[in-house]
Structure formats: C-alpha cells, structure tokens
PDB file of C-alpha atoms in Angstrom:
ATOM      1  CA  UNK A   1    -125.103 -58.048  92.417  1.00 40.00           C
ATOM      2  CA  UNK A   2    -122.786 -55.348  93.670  1.00 48.00           C
ATOM      3  CA  UNK A   3    -122.186 -52.344  91.408  1.00 68.00           C
ATOM      4  CA  UNK A   4    -118.693 -52.243  89.845  1.00 88.00           C
ATOM      5  CA  UNK A   5    -118.543 -48.538  88.986  1.00 94.00           C
ATOM      6  CA  UNK A   6    -116.880 -45.858  91.276  1.00 96.00           C
ATOM      7  CA  UNK A   7    -118.282 -42.430  91.971  1.00 96.00           C
ATOM      8  CA  UNK A   8    -115.877 -39.532  92.961  1.00 95.00           C
ATOM      9  CA  UNK A   9    -116.954 -36.106  94.038  1.00 94.00           C
ATOM     10  CA  UNK A  10    -115.294 -33.112  92.250  1.00 92.00           C
ATOM     11  CA  UNK A  11    -115.746 -29.728  94.174  1.00 84.00           C
ATOM     12  CA  UNK A  12    -116.413 -26.863  94.011  1.00 81.00           C
ATOM     13  CA  UNK A  13    -120.131 -26.827  94.483  1.00 77.00           C
ATOM     14  CA  UNK A  14    -122.273 -25.136  91.856  1.00 79.00           C
ATOM     15  CA  UNK A  15    -125.775 -23.487  92.308  1.00 74.00           C
ATOM     16  CA  UNK A  16    -127.039 -25.208  89.072  1.00 82.00           C
ATOM     17  CA  UNK A  17    -124.109 -27.056  87.481  1.00 86.00           C
ATOM     18  CA  UNK A  18    -124.786 -28.357  83.893  1.00 91.00           C
ATOM     19  CA  UNK A  19    -123.748 -28.789  80.210  1.00 95.00           C
ATOM     20  CA  UNK A  20    -120.478 -30.353  80.666  1.00 97.00           C
ATOM     21  CA  UNK A  21    -118.239 -30.398  77.572  1.00 98.00           C
ATOM     22  CA  UNK A  22    -115.013 -32.475  77.420  1.00 98.00           C
ATOM     23  CA  UNK A  23    -112.250 -30.854  75.408  1.00 97.00           C
ATOM     24  CA  UNK A  24    -109.653 -33.279  74.288  1.00 96.00           C
ATOM     25  CA  UNK A  25    -107.061 -30.707  73.269  1.00 94.00           C
ATOM     26  CA  UNK A  26    -106.672 -29.368  76.666  1.00 96.00           C
ATOM     27  CA  UNK A  27    -107.864 -32.444  78.637  1.00 97.00           C
ATOM     28  CA  UNK A  28    -110.387 -30.228  80.493  1.00 98.00           C
ATOM     29  CA  UNK A  29    -113.984 -30.396  81.251  1.00 98.00           C
ATOM     30  CA  UNK A  30    -115.887 -27.221  80.869  1.00 98.00           C
ATOM     31  CA  UNK A  31    -119.251 -26.703  82.377  1.00 97.00           C
ATOM     32  CA  UNK A  32    -121.557 -23.872  83.708  1.00 95.00           C
ATOM     33  CA  UNK A  33    -123.800 -22.909  86.618  1.00 92.00           C
ATOM     34  CA  UNK A  34    -126.945 -21.519  84.869  1.00 89.00           C
ATOM     35  CA  UNK A  35    -128.456 -19.573  87.705  1.00 84.00           C
ATOM     36  CA  UNK A  36    -125.619 -17.338  88.487  1.00 88.00           C
ATOM     37  CA  UNK A  37    -123.864 -17.180  85.031  1.00 91.00           C
ATOM     38  CA  UNK A  38    -120.457 -18.750  86.057  1.00 95.00           C
ATOM     39  CA  UNK A  39    -118.306 -20.939  83.821  1.00 97.00           C
ATOM     40  CA  UNK A  40    -115.824 -23.642  84.990  1.00 96.00           C
ATOM     41  CA  UNK A  41    -112.958 -25.604  83.720  1.00 97.00           C
ATOM     42  CA  UNK A  42    -111.763 -28.803  85.398  1.00 97.00           C
ATOM     43  CA  UNK A  43    -108.137 -29.329  84.525  1.00 97.00           C
ATOM     44  CA  UNK A  44    -107.829 -33.167  84.361  1.00 97.00           C
ATOM     45  CA  UNK A  45    -104.069 -33.362  84.987  1.00 96.00           C
ATOM     46  CA  UNK A  46    -103.941 -30.734  87.700  1.00 96.00           C
ATOM     47  CA  UNK A  47    -107.294 -32.126  89.221  1.00 94.00           C
ATOM     48  CA  UNK A  48    -108.061 -28.456  89.845  1.00 95.00           C
ATOM     49  CA  UNK A  49    -111.155 -26.400  88.933  1.00 96.00           C
ATOM     50  CA  UNK A  50    -111.006 -22.828  87.617  1.00 97.00           C
ATOM     51  CA  UNK A  51    -114.007 -20.529  87.734  1.00 96.00           C
ATOM     52  CA  UNK A  52    -114.949 -17.238  85.893  1.00 97.00           C
ATOM     53  CA  UNK A  53    -117.755 -14.803  85.618  1.00 96.00           C
ATOM     54  CA  UNK A  54    -118.616 -12.969  82.357  1.00 96.00           C
ATOM     55  CA  UNK A  55    -119.273  -9.304  82.349  1.00 91.00           C
ATOM     56  CA  UNK A  56    -122.498  -8.517  80.745  1.00 90.00           C
ATOM     57  CA  UNK A  57    -124.291 -11.822  81.242  1.00 91.00           C
ATOM     58  CA  UNK A  58    -126.866 -12.926  83.717  1.00 85.00           C
ATOM     59  CA  UNK A  59    -127.370 -16.661  82.902  1.00 87.00           C
ATOM     60  CA  UNK A  60    -124.938 -19.038  81.138  1.00 93.00           C
ATOM     61  CA  UNK A  61    -126.822 -21.983  79.852  1.00 94.00           C
ATOM     62  CA  UNK A  62    -124.078 -23.794  77.910  1.00 97.00           C
ATOM     63  CA  UNK A  63    -120.402 -23.466  76.896  1.00 98.00           C
ATOM     64  CA  UNK A  64    -118.788 -24.850  73.733  1.00 98.00           C
ATOM     65  CA  UNK A  65    -115.301 -24.371  72.324  1.00 97.00           C
ATOM     66  CA  UNK A  66    -115.021 -22.680  68.766  1.00 97.00           C
ATOM     67  CA  UNK A  67    -113.031 -24.669  66.329  1.00 95.00           C
ATOM     68  CA  UNK A  68    -109.651 -23.178  65.391  1.00 93.00           C
ATOM     69  CA  UNK A  69    -110.026 -20.242  67.712  1.00 94.00           C
ATOM     70  CA  UNK A  70    -108.059 -20.851  70.796  1.00 91.00           C
ATOM     71  CA  UNK A  71    -109.701 -19.557  74.111  1.00 95.00           C
ATOM     72  CA  UNK A  72    -112.976 -18.818  72.266  1.00 97.00           C
ATOM     73  CA  UNK A  73    -116.372 -20.301  73.219  1.00 98.00           C
ATOM     74  CA  UNK A  74    -119.963 -19.965  72.509  1.00 98.00           C
ATOM     75  CA  UNK A  75    -122.389 -19.653  75.256  1.00 97.00           C
ATOM     76  CA  UNK A  76    -126.173 -19.064  75.665  1.00 96.00           C
ATOM     77  CA  UNK A  77    -127.239 -16.071  77.713  1.00 95.00           C
ATOM     78  CA  UNK A  78    -130.952 -15.431  78.033  1.00 92.00           C
ATOM     79  CA  UNK A  79    -132.104 -15.178  74.420  1.00 94.00           C
ATOM     80  CA  UNK A  80    -128.586 -14.496  73.024  1.00 96.00           C
ATOM     81  CA  UNK A  81    -125.930 -16.652  71.508  1.00 96.00           C
ATOM     82  CA  UNK A  82    -122.625 -15.078  72.358  1.00 97.00           C
ATOM     83  CA  UNK A  83    -118.896 -15.639  71.589  1.00 97.00           C
ATOM     84  CA  UNK A  84    -116.712 -15.166  74.577  1.00 97.00           C
ATOM     85  CA  UNK A  85    -112.967 -15.238  75.352  1.00 97.00           C
ATOM     86  CA  UNK A  86    -111.646 -17.078  78.349  1.00 98.00           C
ATOM     87  CA  UNK A  87    -108.054 -18.248  78.995  1.00 97.00           C
ATOM     88  CA  UNK A  88    -109.399 -20.985  81.387  1.00 96.00           C
ATOM     89  CA  UNK A  89    -107.364 -19.434  84.239  1.00 98.00           C
ATOM     90  CA  UNK A  90    -108.647 -15.990  84.816  1.00 97.00           C
ATOM     91  CA  UNK A  91    -111.555 -15.125  87.083  1.00 97.00           C
ATOM     92  CA  UNK A  92    -113.127 -12.961  84.294  1.00 97.00           C
ATOM     93  CA  UNK A  93    -114.197 -13.797  80.751  1.00 97.00           C
ATOM     94  CA  UNK A  94    -115.138 -11.230  78.196  1.00 97.00           C
ATOM     95  CA  UNK A  95    -117.804 -11.043  75.405  1.00 97.00           C
ATOM     96  CA  UNK A  96    -116.295 -10.933  71.949  1.00 96.00           C
ATOM     97  CA  UNK A  97    -119.639 -10.525  70.079  1.00 96.00           C
ATOM     98  CA  UNK A  98    -123.278 -11.446  69.753  1.00 96.00           C
ATOM     99  CA  UNK A  99    -123.841 -14.166  67.091  1.00 96.00           C
ATOM    100  CA  UNK A 100    -127.706 -14.146  67.094  1.00 96.00           C
ATOM    101  CA  UNK A 101    -130.638 -13.911  69.408  1.00 95.00           C
ATOM    102  CA  UNK A 102    -134.277 -15.016  69.431  1.00 94.00           C
ATOM    103  CA  UNK A 103    -135.555 -11.488  68.620  1.00 90.00           C
ATOM    104  CA  UNK A 104    -137.898  -8.880  70.257  1.00 85.00           C
ATOM    105  CA  UNK A 105    -140.934 -11.068  69.751  1.00 82.00           C
ATOM    106  CA  UNK A 106    -139.564 -13.813  72.097  1.00 87.00           C
ATOM    107  CA  UNK A 107    -138.706 -12.210  75.440  1.00 89.00           C
ATOM    108  CA  UNK A 108    -140.525 -14.804  77.568  1.00 92.00           C
ATOM    109  CA  UNK A 109    -137.913 -17.579  76.998  1.00 94.00           C
ATOM    110  CA  UNK A 110    -134.332 -18.321  77.505  1.00 94.00           C
ATOM    111  CA  UNK A 111    -131.806 -20.783  76.109  1.00 95.00           C
ATOM    112  CA  UNK A 112    -131.313 -23.857  78.317  1.00 94.00           C
ATOM    113  CA  UNK A 113    -129.258 -26.418  76.403  1.00 94.00           C
ATOM    114  CA  UNK A 114    -126.923 -26.341  73.361  1.00 97.00           C
ATOM    115  CA  UNK A 115    -124.445 -28.602  71.629  1.00 97.00           C
ATOM    116  CA  UNK A 116    -122.460 -28.777  68.415  1.00 97.00           C
ATOM    117  CA  UNK A 117    -123.198 -31.658  65.973  1.00 95.00           C
ATOM    118  CA  UNK A 118    -120.340 -33.750  64.324  1.00 93.00           C
ATOM    119  CA  UNK A 119    -120.360 -31.182  61.478  1.00 93.00           C
ATOM    120  CA  UNK A 120    -119.805 -28.330  63.879  1.00 94.00           C
ATOM    121  CA  UNK A 121    -123.302 -26.891  63.650  1.00 95.00           C
ATOM    122  CA  UNK A 122    -124.880 -25.337  66.854  1.00 97.00           C
ATOM    123  CA  UNK A 123    -128.288 -26.556  68.041  1.00 98.00           C
ATOM    124  CA  UNK A 124    -129.880 -24.956  71.074  1.00 97.00           C
ATOM    125  CA  UNK A 125    -133.368 -25.061  72.679  1.00 97.00           C
ATOM    126  CA  UNK A 126    -135.311 -22.623  74.933  1.00 97.00           C
ATOM    127  CA  UNK A 127    -137.674 -22.734  77.814  1.00 95.00           C
ATOM    128  CA  UNK A 128    -139.978 -20.158  79.609  1.00 95.00           C
ATOM    129  CA  UNK A 129    -138.143 -17.685  81.968  1.00 92.00           C
ATOM    130  CA  UNK A 130    -138.613 -18.726  85.584  1.00 87.00           C
ATOM    131  CA  UNK A 131    -139.685 -15.037  86.314  1.00 88.00           C
ATOM    132  CA  UNK A 132    -142.635 -15.343  83.897  1.00 92.00           C
ATOM    133  CA  UNK A 133    -144.012 -18.693  84.817  1.00 90.00           C
ATOM    134  CA  UNK A 134    -143.520 -22.435  85.184  1.00 92.00           C
ATOM    135  CA  UNK A 135    -141.868 -24.185  82.220  1.00 92.00           C
ATOM    136  CA  UNK A 136    -143.315 -27.444  83.355  1.00 92.00           C
ATOM    137  CA  UNK A 137    -146.796 -25.893  82.600  1.00 93.00           C
ATOM    138  CA  UNK A 138    -146.126 -23.785  79.612  1.00 95.00           C
ATOM    139  CA  UNK A 139    -144.748 -25.174  76.426  1.00 95.00           C
ATOM    140  CA  UNK A 140    -143.418 -21.958  75.012  1.00 96.00           C
ATOM    141  CA  UNK A 141    -139.841 -23.125  74.095  1.00 96.00           C
ATOM    142  CA  UNK A 142    -138.361 -23.948  70.621  1.00 97.00           C
ATOM    143  CA  UNK A 143    -135.415 -25.896  69.306  1.00 97.00           C
ATOM    144  CA  UNK A 144    -133.160 -24.054  67.018  1.00 97.00           C
ATOM    145  CA  UNK A 145    -130.232 -24.597  64.608  1.00 97.00           C
ATOM    146  CA  UNK A 146    -127.750 -21.649  64.331  1.00 96.00           C
ATOM    147  CA  UNK A 147    -126.844 -20.910  60.698  1.00 93.00           C
ATOM    148  CA  UNK A 148    -123.366 -19.371  60.810  1.00 89.00           C
ATOM    149  CA  UNK A 149    -123.482 -18.133  57.287  1.00 87.00           C
ATOM    150  CA  UNK A 150    -126.713 -15.967  57.828  1.00 89.00           C
ATOM    151  CA  UNK A 151    -126.392 -15.355  61.581  1.00 91.00           C
ATOM    152  CA  UNK A 152    -129.956 -16.479  61.924  1.00 94.00           C
ATOM    153  CA  UNK A 153    -131.550 -18.909  64.209  1.00 96.00           C
ATOM    154  CA  UNK A 154    -133.635 -21.487  62.184  1.00 96.00           C
ATOM    155  CA  UNK A 155    -136.543 -23.131  64.252  1.00 96.00           C
ATOM    156  CA  UNK A 156    -136.514 -26.933  64.237  1.00 97.00           C
ATOM    157  CA  UNK A 157    -139.322 -27.736  66.540  1.00 97.00           C
ATOM    158  CA  UNK A 158    -141.749 -25.777  68.863  1.00 96.00           C
ATOM    159  CA  UNK A 159    -144.151 -26.156  71.779  1.00 96.00           C
ATOM    160  CA  UNK A 160    -141.438 -27.529  74.014  1.00 97.00           C
ATOM    161  CA  UNK A 161    -141.564 -27.190  77.735  1.00 97.00           C
ATOM    162  CA  UNK A 162    -137.958 -27.472  78.851  1.00 96.00           C
ATOM    163  CA  UNK A 163    -135.256 -28.126  76.129  1.00 96.00           C
ATOM    164  CA  UNK A 164    -132.598 -30.519  77.244  1.00 96.00           C
ATOM    165  CA  UNK A 165    -130.566 -33.571  76.344  1.00 95.00           C
ATOM    166  CA  UNK A 166    -129.245 -33.079  72.690  1.00 97.00           C
ATOM    167  CA  UNK A 167    -127.435 -36.073  71.318  1.00 97.00           C
ATOM    168  CA  UNK A 168    -126.457 -37.556  67.884  1.00 96.00           C
ATOM    169  CA  UNK A 169    -126.221 -41.221  66.959  1.00 94.00           C
ATOM    170  CA  UNK A 170    -123.231 -41.229  64.445  1.00 87.00           C
ATOM    171  CA  UNK A 171    -124.064 -44.744  63.170  1.00 88.00           C
ATOM    172  CA  UNK A 172    -127.626 -44.120  62.185  1.00 92.00           C
ATOM    173  CA  UNK A 173    -127.494 -40.247  61.503  1.00 91.00           C
ATOM    174  CA  UNK A 174    -130.286 -39.709  64.047  1.00 96.00           C
ATOM    175  CA  UNK A 175    -130.718 -36.910  66.428  1.00 97.00           C
ATOM    176  CA  UNK A 176    -132.310 -37.174  69.949  1.00 98.00           C
ATOM    177  CA  UNK A 177    -133.689 -34.552  72.121  1.00 97.00           C
ATOM    178  CA  UNK A 178    -135.072 -34.407  75.695  1.00 98.00           C
ATOM    179  CA  UNK A 179    -138.119 -32.383  76.696  1.00 97.00           C
ATOM    180  CA  UNK A 180    -137.880 -32.344  80.417  1.00 97.00           C
ATOM    181  CA  UNK A 181    -141.446 -31.056  81.007  1.00 96.00           C
ATOM    182  CA  UNK A 182    -142.948 -33.592  78.620  1.00 97.00           C
ATOM    183  CA  UNK A 183    -140.608 -36.155  80.032  1.00 97.00           C
ATOM    184  CA  UNK A 184    -139.804 -37.856  76.827  1.00 98.00           C
ATOM    185  CA  UNK A 185    -137.034 -38.365  74.216  1.00 98.00           C
ATOM    186  CA  UNK A 186    -137.764 -37.493  70.558  1.00 98.00           C
ATOM    187  CA  UNK A 187    -135.974 -38.919  67.527  1.00 98.00           C
ATOM    188  CA  UNK A 188    -135.367 -36.998  64.436  1.00 98.00           C
ATOM    189  CA  UNK A 189    -133.938 -37.572  60.896  1.00 96.00           C
ATOM    190  CA  UNK A 190    -131.354 -34.952  59.673  1.00 96.00           C
ATOM    191  CA  UNK A 191    -131.542 -33.667  56.106  1.00 94.00           C
ATOM    192  CA  UNK A 192    -128.527 -32.472  54.047  1.00 91.00           C
ATOM    193  CA  UNK A 193    -128.854 -28.920  55.360  1.00 91.00           C
ATOM    194  CA  UNK A 194    -128.862 -29.949  58.997  1.00 94.00           C
ATOM    195  CA  UNK A 195    -132.560 -29.504  59.468  1.00 96.00           C
ATOM    196  CA  UNK A 196    -134.370 -31.979  61.842  1.00 97.00           C
ATOM    197  CA  UNK A 197    -137.359 -33.656  60.290  1.00 96.00           C
ATOM    198  CA  UNK A 198    -139.773 -36.542  61.090  1.00 96.00           C
ATOM    199  CA  UNK A 199    -139.742 -35.962  64.791  1.00 96.00           C
ATOM    200  CA  UNK A 200    -141.311 -38.724  66.767  1.00 97.00           C
ATOM    201  CA  UNK A 201    -141.355 -39.824  70.532  1.00 98.00           C
ATOM    202  CA  UNK A 202    -138.547 -42.417  71.001  1.00 98.00           C
ATOM    203  CA  UNK A 203    -138.870 -43.130  74.631  1.00 98.00           C
ATOM    204  CA  UNK A 204    -141.707 -41.958  76.798  1.00 97.00           C
ATOM    205  CA  UNK A 205    -140.922 -41.819  80.543  1.00 97.00           C
ATOM    206  CA  UNK A 206    -144.599 -41.388  81.314  1.00 95.00           C
ATOM    207  CA  UNK A 207    -145.467 -44.700  79.775  1.00 95.00           C
ATOM    208  CA  UNK A 208    -146.466 -47.688  82.132  1.00 94.00           C
ATOM    209  CA  UNK A 209    -143.356 -49.300  83.545  1.00 92.00           C
ATOM    210  CA  UNK A 210    -141.030 -46.414  82.364  1.00 94.00           C
ATOM    211  CA  UNK A 211    -141.255 -44.033  85.415  1.00 94.00           C
ATOM    212  CA  UNK A 212    -137.685 -43.059  86.267  1.00 94.00           C
ATOM    213  CA  UNK A 213    -138.652 -41.445  89.612  1.00 94.00           C
ATOM    214  CA  UNK A 214    -137.857 -38.022  88.270  1.00 95.00           C
ATOM    215  CA  UNK A 215    -137.438 -36.018  85.028  1.00 96.00           C
ATOM    216  CA  UNK A 216    -135.213 -36.765  82.022  1.00 97.00           C
ATOM    217  CA  UNK A 217    -132.699 -33.980  81.622  1.00 97.00           C
ATOM    218  CA  UNK A 218    -129.226 -34.112  79.927  1.00 97.00           C
ATOM    219  CA  UNK A 219    -128.225 -36.929  77.636  1.00 98.00           C
ATOM    220  CA  UNK A 220    -125.280 -38.486  75.781  1.00 98.00           C
ATOM    221  CA  UNK A 221    -124.880 -41.538  73.512  1.00 97.00           C
ATOM    222  CA  UNK A 222    -121.938 -43.882  73.796  1.00 97.00           C
ATOM    223  CA  UNK A 223    -120.066 -45.704  70.998  1.00 96.00           C
ATOM    224  CA  UNK A 224    -122.496 -48.619  71.105  1.00 96.00           C
ATOM    225  CA  UNK A 225    -125.522 -46.480  70.701  1.00 96.00           C
ATOM    226  CA  UNK A 226    -126.701 -46.532  74.377  1.00 98.00           C
ATOM    227  CA  UNK A 227    -128.419 -43.417  75.726  1.00 98.00           C
ATOM    228  CA  UNK A 228    -127.106 -42.167  79.119  1.00 98.00           C
ATOM    229  CA  UNK A 229    -129.817 -39.946  80.614  1.00 98.00           C
ATOM    230  CA  UNK A 230    -129.517 -37.775  83.695  1.00 98.00           C
ATOM    231  CA  UNK A 231    -132.707 -37.991  85.837  1.00 97.00           C
ATOM    232  CA  UNK A 232    -133.412 -34.732  87.610  1.00 95.00           C
ATOM    233  CA  UNK A 233    -134.821 -35.217  91.016  1.00 92.00           C
ATOM    234  CA  UNK A 234    -134.160 -38.963  90.607  1.00 94.00           C
ATOM    235  CA  UNK A 235    -130.566 -39.283  91.961  1.00 94.00           C
ATOM    236  CA  UNK A 236    -129.516 -41.390  89.088  1.00 97.00           C
ATOM    237  CA  UNK A 237    -128.384 -41.785  85.457  1.00 98.00           C
ATOM    238  CA  UNK A 238    -130.126 -44.352  83.189  1.00 98.00           C
ATOM    239  CA  UNK A 239    -128.468 -46.276  80.499  1.00 98.00           C
ATOM    240  CA  UNK A 240    -130.973 -47.127  77.793  1.00 98.00           C
ATOM    241  CA  UNK A 241    -130.134 -49.460  74.920  1.00 97.00           C
ATOM    242  CA  UNK A 242    -130.900 -48.718  71.205  1.00 96.00           C
ATOM    243  CA  UNK A 243    -133.830 -51.297  71.741  1.00 97.00           C
ATOM    244  CA  UNK A 244    -135.240 -49.069  74.443  1.00 97.00           C
ATOM    245  CA  UNK A 245    -134.405 -51.309  77.430  1.00 97.00           C
ATOM    246  CA  UNK A 246    -132.983 -49.877  80.578  1.00 97.00           C
ATOM    247  CA  UNK A 247    -129.676 -51.627  80.931  1.00 97.00           C
ATOM    248  CA  UNK A 248    -128.320 -49.888  84.038  1.00 97.00           C
ATOM    249  CA  UNK A 249    -129.196 -47.491  86.792  1.00 97.00           C
ATOM    250  CA  UNK A 250    -126.211 -45.497  87.936  1.00 97.00           C
ATOM    251  CA  UNK A 251    -126.754 -43.989  91.330  1.00 97.00           C
ATOM    252  CA  UNK A 252    -125.655 -40.445  92.003  1.00 96.00           C
ATOM    253  CA  UNK A 253    -125.363 -39.124  95.649  1.00 93.00           C
ATOM    254  CA  UNK A 254    -127.269 -35.948  94.756  1.00 92.00           C
ATOM    255  CA  UNK A 255    -130.885 -35.582  93.889  1.00 91.00           C
ATOM    256  CA  UNK A 256    -130.959 -33.041  91.015  1.00 93.00           C
ATOM    257  CA  UNK A 257    -128.726 -34.714  88.369  1.00 95.00           C
ATOM    258  CA  UNK A 258    -128.676 -32.435  85.405  1.00 95.00           C
ATOM    259  CA  UNK A 259    -126.290 -33.331  82.564  1.00 97.00           C
ATOM    260  CA  UNK A 260    -123.348 -35.635  81.579  1.00 97.00           C
ATOM    261  CA  UNK A 261    -120.371 -36.110  79.285  1.00 98.00           C
ATOM    262  CA  UNK A 262    -117.647 -38.810  78.587  1.00 98.00           C
ATOM    263  CA  UNK A 263    -114.168 -37.692  79.174  1.00 98.00           C
ATOM    264  CA  UNK A 264    -110.774 -38.509  80.404  1.00 97.00           C
ATOM    265  CA  UNK A 265    -107.788 -39.646  78.237  1.00 97.00           C
ATOM    266  CA  UNK A 266    -109.730 -42.650  76.978  1.00 97.00           C
ATOM    267  CA  UNK A 267    -113.150 -41.160  76.867  1.00 98.00           C
ATOM    268  CA  UNK A 268    -114.302 -43.756  79.293  1.00 97.00           C
ATOM    269  CA  UNK A 269    -115.005 -41.706  82.340  1.00 98.00           C
ATOM    270  CA  UNK A 270    -118.509 -40.228  82.857  1.00 98.00           C
ATOM    271  CA  UNK A 271    -118.717 -36.776  84.328  1.00 98.00           C
ATOM    272  CA  UNK A 272    -122.119 -35.850  85.783  1.00 97.00           C
ATOM    273  CA  UNK A 273    -123.238 -32.328  86.846  1.00 96.00           C
ATOM    274  CA  UNK A 274    -125.892 -31.632  89.566  1.00 93.00           C
ATOM    275  CA  UNK A 275    -127.666 -28.697  91.210  1.00 88.00           C
ATOM    276  CA  UNK A 276    -129.781 -27.520  94.096  1.00 79.00           C
ATOM    277  CA  UNK A 277    -132.765 -25.439  93.066  1.00 70.00           C
ATOM    278  CA  UNK A 278    -135.087 -23.537  95.376  1.00 52.00           C
ATOM    279  CA  UNK A 279    -138.394 -24.971  94.270  1.00 52.00           C
ATOM    280  CA  UNK A 280    -137.615 -28.357  95.790  1.00 53.00           C
ATOM    281  CA  UNK A 281    -136.468 -29.414  99.229  1.00 59.00           C
ATOM    282  CA  UNK A 282    -133.096 -27.849 100.088  1.00 58.00           C
ATOM    283  CA  UNK A 283    -130.291 -30.165  99.250  1.00 62.00           C
ATOM    284  CA  UNK A 284    -127.214 -30.956 101.264  1.00 66.00           C
ATOM    285  CA  UNK A 285    -123.721 -31.637 100.079  1.00 64.00           C
ATOM    286  CA  UNK A 286    -122.577 -33.291  97.956  1.00 75.00           C
ATOM    287  CA  UNK A 287    -125.630 -31.882  95.988  1.00 72.00           C
ATOM    288  CA  UNK A 288    -124.305 -29.165  93.597  1.00 81.00           C
ATOM    289  CA  UNK A 289    -121.044 -31.048  93.026  1.00 89.00           C
ATOM    290  CA  UNK A 290    -119.681 -32.537  89.716  1.00 95.00           C
ATOM    291  CA  UNK A 291    -119.023 -36.350  89.861  1.00 96.00           C
ATOM    292  CA  UNK A 292    -116.633 -38.578  88.038  1.00 97.00           C
ATOM    293  CA  UNK A 293    -117.832 -42.087  87.473  1.00 97.00           C
ATOM    294  CA  UNK A 294    -115.364 -44.845  86.400  1.00 97.00           C
ATOM    295  CA  UNK A 295    -115.527 -48.572  85.748  1.00 97.00           C
ATOM    296  CA  UNK A 296    -118.867 -48.420  83.643  1.00 97.00           C
ATOM    297  CA  UNK A 297    -117.305 -50.297  80.760  1.00 96.00           C
ATOM    298  CA  UNK A 298    -118.584 -47.601  78.363  1.00 97.00           C
ATOM    299  CA  UNK A 299    -116.865 -45.174  76.091  1.00 97.00           C
ATOM    300  CA  UNK A 300    -118.077 -41.971  74.300  1.00 97.00           C
ATOM    301  CA  UNK A 301    -117.247 -40.110  71.175  1.00 96.00           C
ATOM    302  CA  UNK A 302    -115.118 -36.966  71.205  1.00 96.00           C
ATOM    303  CA  UNK A 303    -117.417 -33.972  71.778  1.00 96.00           C
ATOM    304  CA  UNK A 304    -117.705 -31.508  68.956  1.00 96.00           C
ATOM    305  CA  UNK A 305    -116.628 -27.918  68.590  1.00 97.00           C
ATOM    306  CA  UNK A 306    -118.610 -25.172  67.027  1.00 96.00           C
ATOM    307  CA  UNK A 307    -117.463 -24.212  63.452  1.00 95.00           C
ATOM    308  CA  UNK A 308    -117.833 -20.644  62.957  1.00 94.00           C
ATOM    309  CA  UNK A 309    -115.564 -20.314  59.858  1.00 89.00           C
ATOM    310  CA  UNK A 310    -118.549 -19.151  57.724  1.00 77.00           C
ATOM    311  CA  UNK A 311    -120.046 -16.937  60.287  1.00 72.00           C
ATOM    312  CA  UNK A 312    -121.590 -13.679  59.043  1.00 63.00           C
ATOM    313  CA  UNK A 313    -119.663 -10.560  59.902  1.00 55.00           C
ATOM    314  CA  UNK A 314    -121.053  -7.040  60.023  1.00 49.00           C
TER     315      UNK A 314
END
C-alpha cells in the first residue's frame, strides 16, 4: 500500500536541529541548533526561515515563548535556564536574565530538552556533557520542574541517560518522557503541584519485537492520544497508539531524526527536525534539514507557552 503522506524539505540546514515549537499567534515554527547555539524561526506565510545567535550562550537546547511577553522566550543553555529577547527577524538575540540553574554541584550535565505543560509550567531534563563522557553510558541526568515563584528547579526524576521527548496526554492527565539512552518511554501521574509521581516504563524499545532501528528521541501526542516518536539514527517517526501498537512508520529522508511538532493553520502538519552529528557516519543533504509532512490525517494540540507571571524577582 502506497504511503499517502507528503514530505517537504525546509532549508536551511542545521548542525543539530531540534525542539520545534509551533507558535499560533505568529504562525511560526521556532527551533534550535543545539551544538552551535543558534535559534530559528520559520515564518509560515512567508515560507522563510530567520536565524539568530545569542550573545553569552554556547548551547541552546530548547526555545519556548513566554506567555504575555511579546518577543520573549525561555531557553536552556548548559545548566542555565535563561529568558531571552528576539524579534524573530534580527541576526542577534539578547539575554534578559537568568531564571535558574542546576548549581555548582552539577557541572557535568547540560539541559537537553524542555517544554511547557498545559498550565504554563516548564519541565526540562539534562544529560552528561559530551566533553566529559558518553551520555549513552552514564546516567547522570535529571528531570526538573521549574518553580517560577521560587526560581528553583525541583527534581522530578534522576539517573537519566539522555532527557528527551516530553509530552502530555490532556485527556488522561498523564505525562510521558523519553530517555534516549535507556531507549524507553516512561509514564507519570501529575499531582496538584505539578510534580511527577508513580513513574513506570510505558513503552520499551528494547523489548522483543519493539526494536525501532535507532533510538527514541523527541515526542508529541496528537488529539487522539497517539504518540509520535522521532527515531534518531532510524530515518523515521513512529506513530504508537494508546494501546502501545505501532500504527504507522513515517519515513524521513535523513538518518538522525531528532524532534517534532504539529503546526500549520489547522495544526495538522507535522514538522520534523534532524541533525548530523560527528560520532556517526557523516550525513549528506537533506540531513540537517527540517521537514514538513502533510497528509497524515492527524492533528495536534496547540503548544503551550511558559507562564512567568509569578516568577521570583531579585
């Protein structure tokens, strides 16, 4: 049976593109290139991509708009959570302030993925710095919730290899989280304070018959509760049902598939980021591109902004 979906390439090429965030207000897709600290904005109507660097940062692991504060975003940079300002056009963005950090006792890790939940709370996970050792072999990372009122990071889980794939099921009030190194998806309950409890493995890609041909990475959940999971080194996105059955394999013409987001005017287009990292066989174009996939017959929820209205001020 022929595939009914269509895959389009969106240049420019990014060194390690990831963490796409669809912004409804501006009809734009924001994303980052982790390894060189660049941020991007795809203007949907113009079909044009704008790029900026951020003075004072080395790695940008995610970018999320701030609710009610135009041109303000929260990013991860190393062990810091920063607020930045960018007009979406200029080639330079600026740091507004540091919101929090992992502290002097945790210098071996960096933030890797972060998202806001439906209540505007930021969750972000860490992994071992590449300069220190292999994150596939050392489970030094943690998953945090940022508490805006105290300015502190509240640890939610630990002993994580590579933090990735944060997603919420709004119908069941469950949270899902990918550990790329462990190659599994965990499921958590959420208490009234936003803490993640009762964590259990929901889907294990190492189990017999589940091998995806790569490593689970970014993840998002559609309006029917299906998990769309990027498969790094696998050239694909998997659609997994709430009953844990693989419903569809969406082929991507790039090996290192990193993350994804639903966007477009009807939230029925899937944007997929990719990269090309040095520890694997050098990739050729269109590796490192962003892809737009249409015709999937799926729709996502609006992505959430970070609510900093109660943020602690000096």
